[in-house]
Coordinates of C-alpha atoms in Angstrom, one line a residue:
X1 CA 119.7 166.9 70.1
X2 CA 118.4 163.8 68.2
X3 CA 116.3 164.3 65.1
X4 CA 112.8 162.4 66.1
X5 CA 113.9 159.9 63.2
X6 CA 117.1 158.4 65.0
X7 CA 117.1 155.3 66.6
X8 CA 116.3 155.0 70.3
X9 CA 116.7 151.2 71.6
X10 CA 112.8 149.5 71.8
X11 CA 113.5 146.5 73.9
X12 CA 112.8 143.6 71.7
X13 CA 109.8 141.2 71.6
X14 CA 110.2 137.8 73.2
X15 CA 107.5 135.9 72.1
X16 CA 105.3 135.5 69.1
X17 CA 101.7 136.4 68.8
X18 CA 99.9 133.6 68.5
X19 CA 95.9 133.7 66.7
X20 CA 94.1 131.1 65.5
X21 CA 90.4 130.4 64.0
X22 CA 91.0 133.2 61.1
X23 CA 87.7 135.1 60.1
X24 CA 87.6 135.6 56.9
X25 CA 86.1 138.9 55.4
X26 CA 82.6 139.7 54.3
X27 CA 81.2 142.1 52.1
X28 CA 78.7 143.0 55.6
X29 CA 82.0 143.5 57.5
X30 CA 83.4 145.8 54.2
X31 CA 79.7 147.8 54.2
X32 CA 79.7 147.9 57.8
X33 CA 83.2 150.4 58.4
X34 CA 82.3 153.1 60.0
X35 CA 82.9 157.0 59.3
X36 CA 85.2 158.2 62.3
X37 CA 85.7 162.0 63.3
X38 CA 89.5 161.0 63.8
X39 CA 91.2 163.5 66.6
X40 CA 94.1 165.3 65.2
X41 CA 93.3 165.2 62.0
X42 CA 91.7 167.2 59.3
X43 CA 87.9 166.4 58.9
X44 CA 88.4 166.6 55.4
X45 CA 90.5 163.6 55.4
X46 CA 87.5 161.2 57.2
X47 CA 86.1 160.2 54.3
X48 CA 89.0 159.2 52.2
X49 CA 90.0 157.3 55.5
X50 CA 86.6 155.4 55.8
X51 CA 86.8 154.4 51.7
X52 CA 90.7 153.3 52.1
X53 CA 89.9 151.1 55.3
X54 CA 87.1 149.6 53.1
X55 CA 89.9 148.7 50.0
X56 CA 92.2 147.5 52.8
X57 CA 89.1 145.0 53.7
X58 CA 88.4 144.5 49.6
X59 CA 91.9 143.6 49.0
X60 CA 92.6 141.2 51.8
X61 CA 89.6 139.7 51.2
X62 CA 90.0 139.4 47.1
X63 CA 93.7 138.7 47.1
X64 CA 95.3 137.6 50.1
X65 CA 93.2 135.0 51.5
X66 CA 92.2 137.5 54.0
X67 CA 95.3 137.9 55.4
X68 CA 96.9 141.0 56.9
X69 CA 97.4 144.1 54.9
X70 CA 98.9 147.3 55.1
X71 CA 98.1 150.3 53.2
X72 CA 100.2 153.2 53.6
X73 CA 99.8 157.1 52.6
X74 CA 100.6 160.5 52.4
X75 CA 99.2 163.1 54.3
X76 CA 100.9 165.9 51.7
X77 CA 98.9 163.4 48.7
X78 CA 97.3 166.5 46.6
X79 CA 100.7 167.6 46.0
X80 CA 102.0 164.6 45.0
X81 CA 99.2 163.8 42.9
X82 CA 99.5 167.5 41.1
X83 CA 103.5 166.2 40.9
X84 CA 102.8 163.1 39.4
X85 CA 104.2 160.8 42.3
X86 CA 103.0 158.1 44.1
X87 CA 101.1 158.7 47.6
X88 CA 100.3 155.2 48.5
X89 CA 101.6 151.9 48.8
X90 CA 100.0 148.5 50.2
X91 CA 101.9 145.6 51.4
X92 CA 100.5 142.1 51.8
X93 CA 101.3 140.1 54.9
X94 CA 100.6 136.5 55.9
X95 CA 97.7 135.8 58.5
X96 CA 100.2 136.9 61.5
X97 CA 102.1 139.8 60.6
X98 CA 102.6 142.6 57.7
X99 CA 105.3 145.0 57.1
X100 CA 104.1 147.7 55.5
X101 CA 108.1 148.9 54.1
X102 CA 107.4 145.8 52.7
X103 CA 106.2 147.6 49.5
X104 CA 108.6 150.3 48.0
X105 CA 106.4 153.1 47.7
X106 CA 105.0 153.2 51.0
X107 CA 108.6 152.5 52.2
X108 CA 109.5 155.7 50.6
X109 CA 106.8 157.5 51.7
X110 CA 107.4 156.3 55.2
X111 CA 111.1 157.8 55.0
X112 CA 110.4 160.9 53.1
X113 CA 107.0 162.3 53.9
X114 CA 106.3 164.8 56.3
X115 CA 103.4 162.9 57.9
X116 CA 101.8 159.5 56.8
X117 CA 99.2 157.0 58.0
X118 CA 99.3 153.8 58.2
X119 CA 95.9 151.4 57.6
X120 CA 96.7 148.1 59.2
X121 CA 94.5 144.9 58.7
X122 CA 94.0 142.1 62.0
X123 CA 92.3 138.9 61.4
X124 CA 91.7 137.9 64.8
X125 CA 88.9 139.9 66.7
X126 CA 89.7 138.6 69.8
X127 CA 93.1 140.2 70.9
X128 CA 93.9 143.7 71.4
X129 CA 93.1 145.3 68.0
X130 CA 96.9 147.0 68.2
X131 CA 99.9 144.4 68.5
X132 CA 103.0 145.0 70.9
X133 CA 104.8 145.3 66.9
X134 CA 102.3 147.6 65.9
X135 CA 103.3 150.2 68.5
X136 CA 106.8 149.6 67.9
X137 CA 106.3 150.7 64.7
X138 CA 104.0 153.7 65.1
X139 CA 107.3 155.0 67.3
X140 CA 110.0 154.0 65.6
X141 CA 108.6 155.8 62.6
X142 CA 108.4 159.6 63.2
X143 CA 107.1 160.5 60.4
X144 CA 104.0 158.0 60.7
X145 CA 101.0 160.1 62.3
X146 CA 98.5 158.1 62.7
X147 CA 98.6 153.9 62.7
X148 CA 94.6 152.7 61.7
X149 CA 94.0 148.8 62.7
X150 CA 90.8 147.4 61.2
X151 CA 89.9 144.0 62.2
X152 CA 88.3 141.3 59.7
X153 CA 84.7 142.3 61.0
X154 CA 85.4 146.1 60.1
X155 CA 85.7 147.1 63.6
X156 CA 88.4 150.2 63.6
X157 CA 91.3 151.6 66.3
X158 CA 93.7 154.2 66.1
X159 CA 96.5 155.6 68.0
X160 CA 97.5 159.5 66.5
X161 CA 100.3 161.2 67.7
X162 CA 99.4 164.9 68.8
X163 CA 101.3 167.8 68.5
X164 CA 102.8 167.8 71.8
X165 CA 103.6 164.3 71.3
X166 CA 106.7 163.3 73.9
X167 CA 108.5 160.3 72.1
X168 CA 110.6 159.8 74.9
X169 CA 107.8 159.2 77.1
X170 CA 106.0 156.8 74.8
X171 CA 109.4 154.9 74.2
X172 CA 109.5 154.1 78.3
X173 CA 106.2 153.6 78.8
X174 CA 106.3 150.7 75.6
X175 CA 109.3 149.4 77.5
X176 CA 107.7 148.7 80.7
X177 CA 104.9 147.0 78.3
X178 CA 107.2 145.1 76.5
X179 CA 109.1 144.2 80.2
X180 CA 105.5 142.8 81.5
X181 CA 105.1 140.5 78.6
X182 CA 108.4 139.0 78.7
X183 CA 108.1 138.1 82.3
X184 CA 104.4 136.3 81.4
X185 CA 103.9 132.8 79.9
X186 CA 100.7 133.4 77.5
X187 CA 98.8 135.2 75.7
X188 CA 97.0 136.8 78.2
X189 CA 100.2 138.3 79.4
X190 CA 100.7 139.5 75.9
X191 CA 97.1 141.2 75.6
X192 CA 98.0 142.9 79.8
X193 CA 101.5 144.6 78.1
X194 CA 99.3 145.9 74.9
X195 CA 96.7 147.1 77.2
X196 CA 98.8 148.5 79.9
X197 CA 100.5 150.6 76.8
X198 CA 97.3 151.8 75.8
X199 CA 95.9 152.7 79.3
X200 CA 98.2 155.2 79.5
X201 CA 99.6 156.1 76.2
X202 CA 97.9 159.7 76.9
X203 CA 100.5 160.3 79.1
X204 CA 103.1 160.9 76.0
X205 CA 100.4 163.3 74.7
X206 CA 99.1 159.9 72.0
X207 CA 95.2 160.0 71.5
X208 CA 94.1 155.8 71.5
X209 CA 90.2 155.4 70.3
X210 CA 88.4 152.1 69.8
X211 CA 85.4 152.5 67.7

């Protein structure tokens, strides 16, 4: 049997995401994040969520030219704090694309942790708030529960992995996604093989929300 953390081929991506006309990040769009009962996870977690979705806003907007940013952390954090360790780790990114492992300690959280979740930053409102590479990372990482995408105008999506989650299913369904934007020509192909993942991303037993 395969442990959920070995590889299983994701067909690769084709063509670049392409955004233009960056929006920068205001202090109305920081204020304006909202506080979201997040399915599958504890409520006592959606406050801490809403105040580290603000400081990924804060810190893309104060030092990195708001660009993408990804903040990573631990489910299991009270423990680590008690321990001493590290529970989170942000990674900056340029205005198309961040890798969170990018930064060591959310690398290490990533590999180690039981469950983590990922807070990724999008500057450009108008695509799908979740990236073909976003997906491919919220599966190719089993230990990543929940992936958070906040856009530079503080609107938030999330896709969460329940517990009957079938990663199997979600693999094939990202395929034929990833199969329908390599046979398109544009961006609008690209946004139909995001979509057509989330449409039916329930299917593998993943929750998707836009709020």
């Amino acid at each position: 049997m395969k442990s959920e953390n070995e590889k299983i081929p994701i067909n690769d991506l084709e063509m670049a995401k392409k955004r233009t006309n960056k929006i920068m990040i205001t202090d109305m769009a920081i204020e304006k994040v909202p506080l979201i009962r997040y399915r599958e996870i504890p409520e006592s977690e959606y406050l801490m969520l809403q105040e580290l979705a603000r400081e990924v806003l804060m810190i893309s907007k104060n030092d990195n030219d708001s660009n993408e940013v990804a903040l990573t952390y631990s489910l299991d954090y009270r423990n680590l704090l008690a321990e001493g360790k590290e529970f989170m780790g942000v990674a900056l990114g340029d205005e198309h694309s961040v890798d969170p492992c990018m930064n060591t300690v959310a690398y290490h959280l990533i590999t180690t942790s039981i469950q983590c979740v990922v807070i990724v930053l999008h500057n450009h409102p108008s695509l799908s708030k979740f990236s073909l590479e976003d997906v491919k990372f919220f599966l190719s990482n089993g230990t990543v529960k929940m992936m958070v995408v906040i856009t530079n105008l503080g609107n938030i999506s999330y896709l969460v992995k329940k517990e009957n989650y079938n990663r199997k299913k979600a693999i094939e369904i990202f395929n034929n996604g990833v199969s329908m934007h390599n046979k398109g020509s544009n961006i609008h192909d690209y946004q139909k093989a995001v979509s057509h993942f989330l449409s039916i991303c329930h299917e593998a037993n993943i929750v998707y929300e836009d709020r």
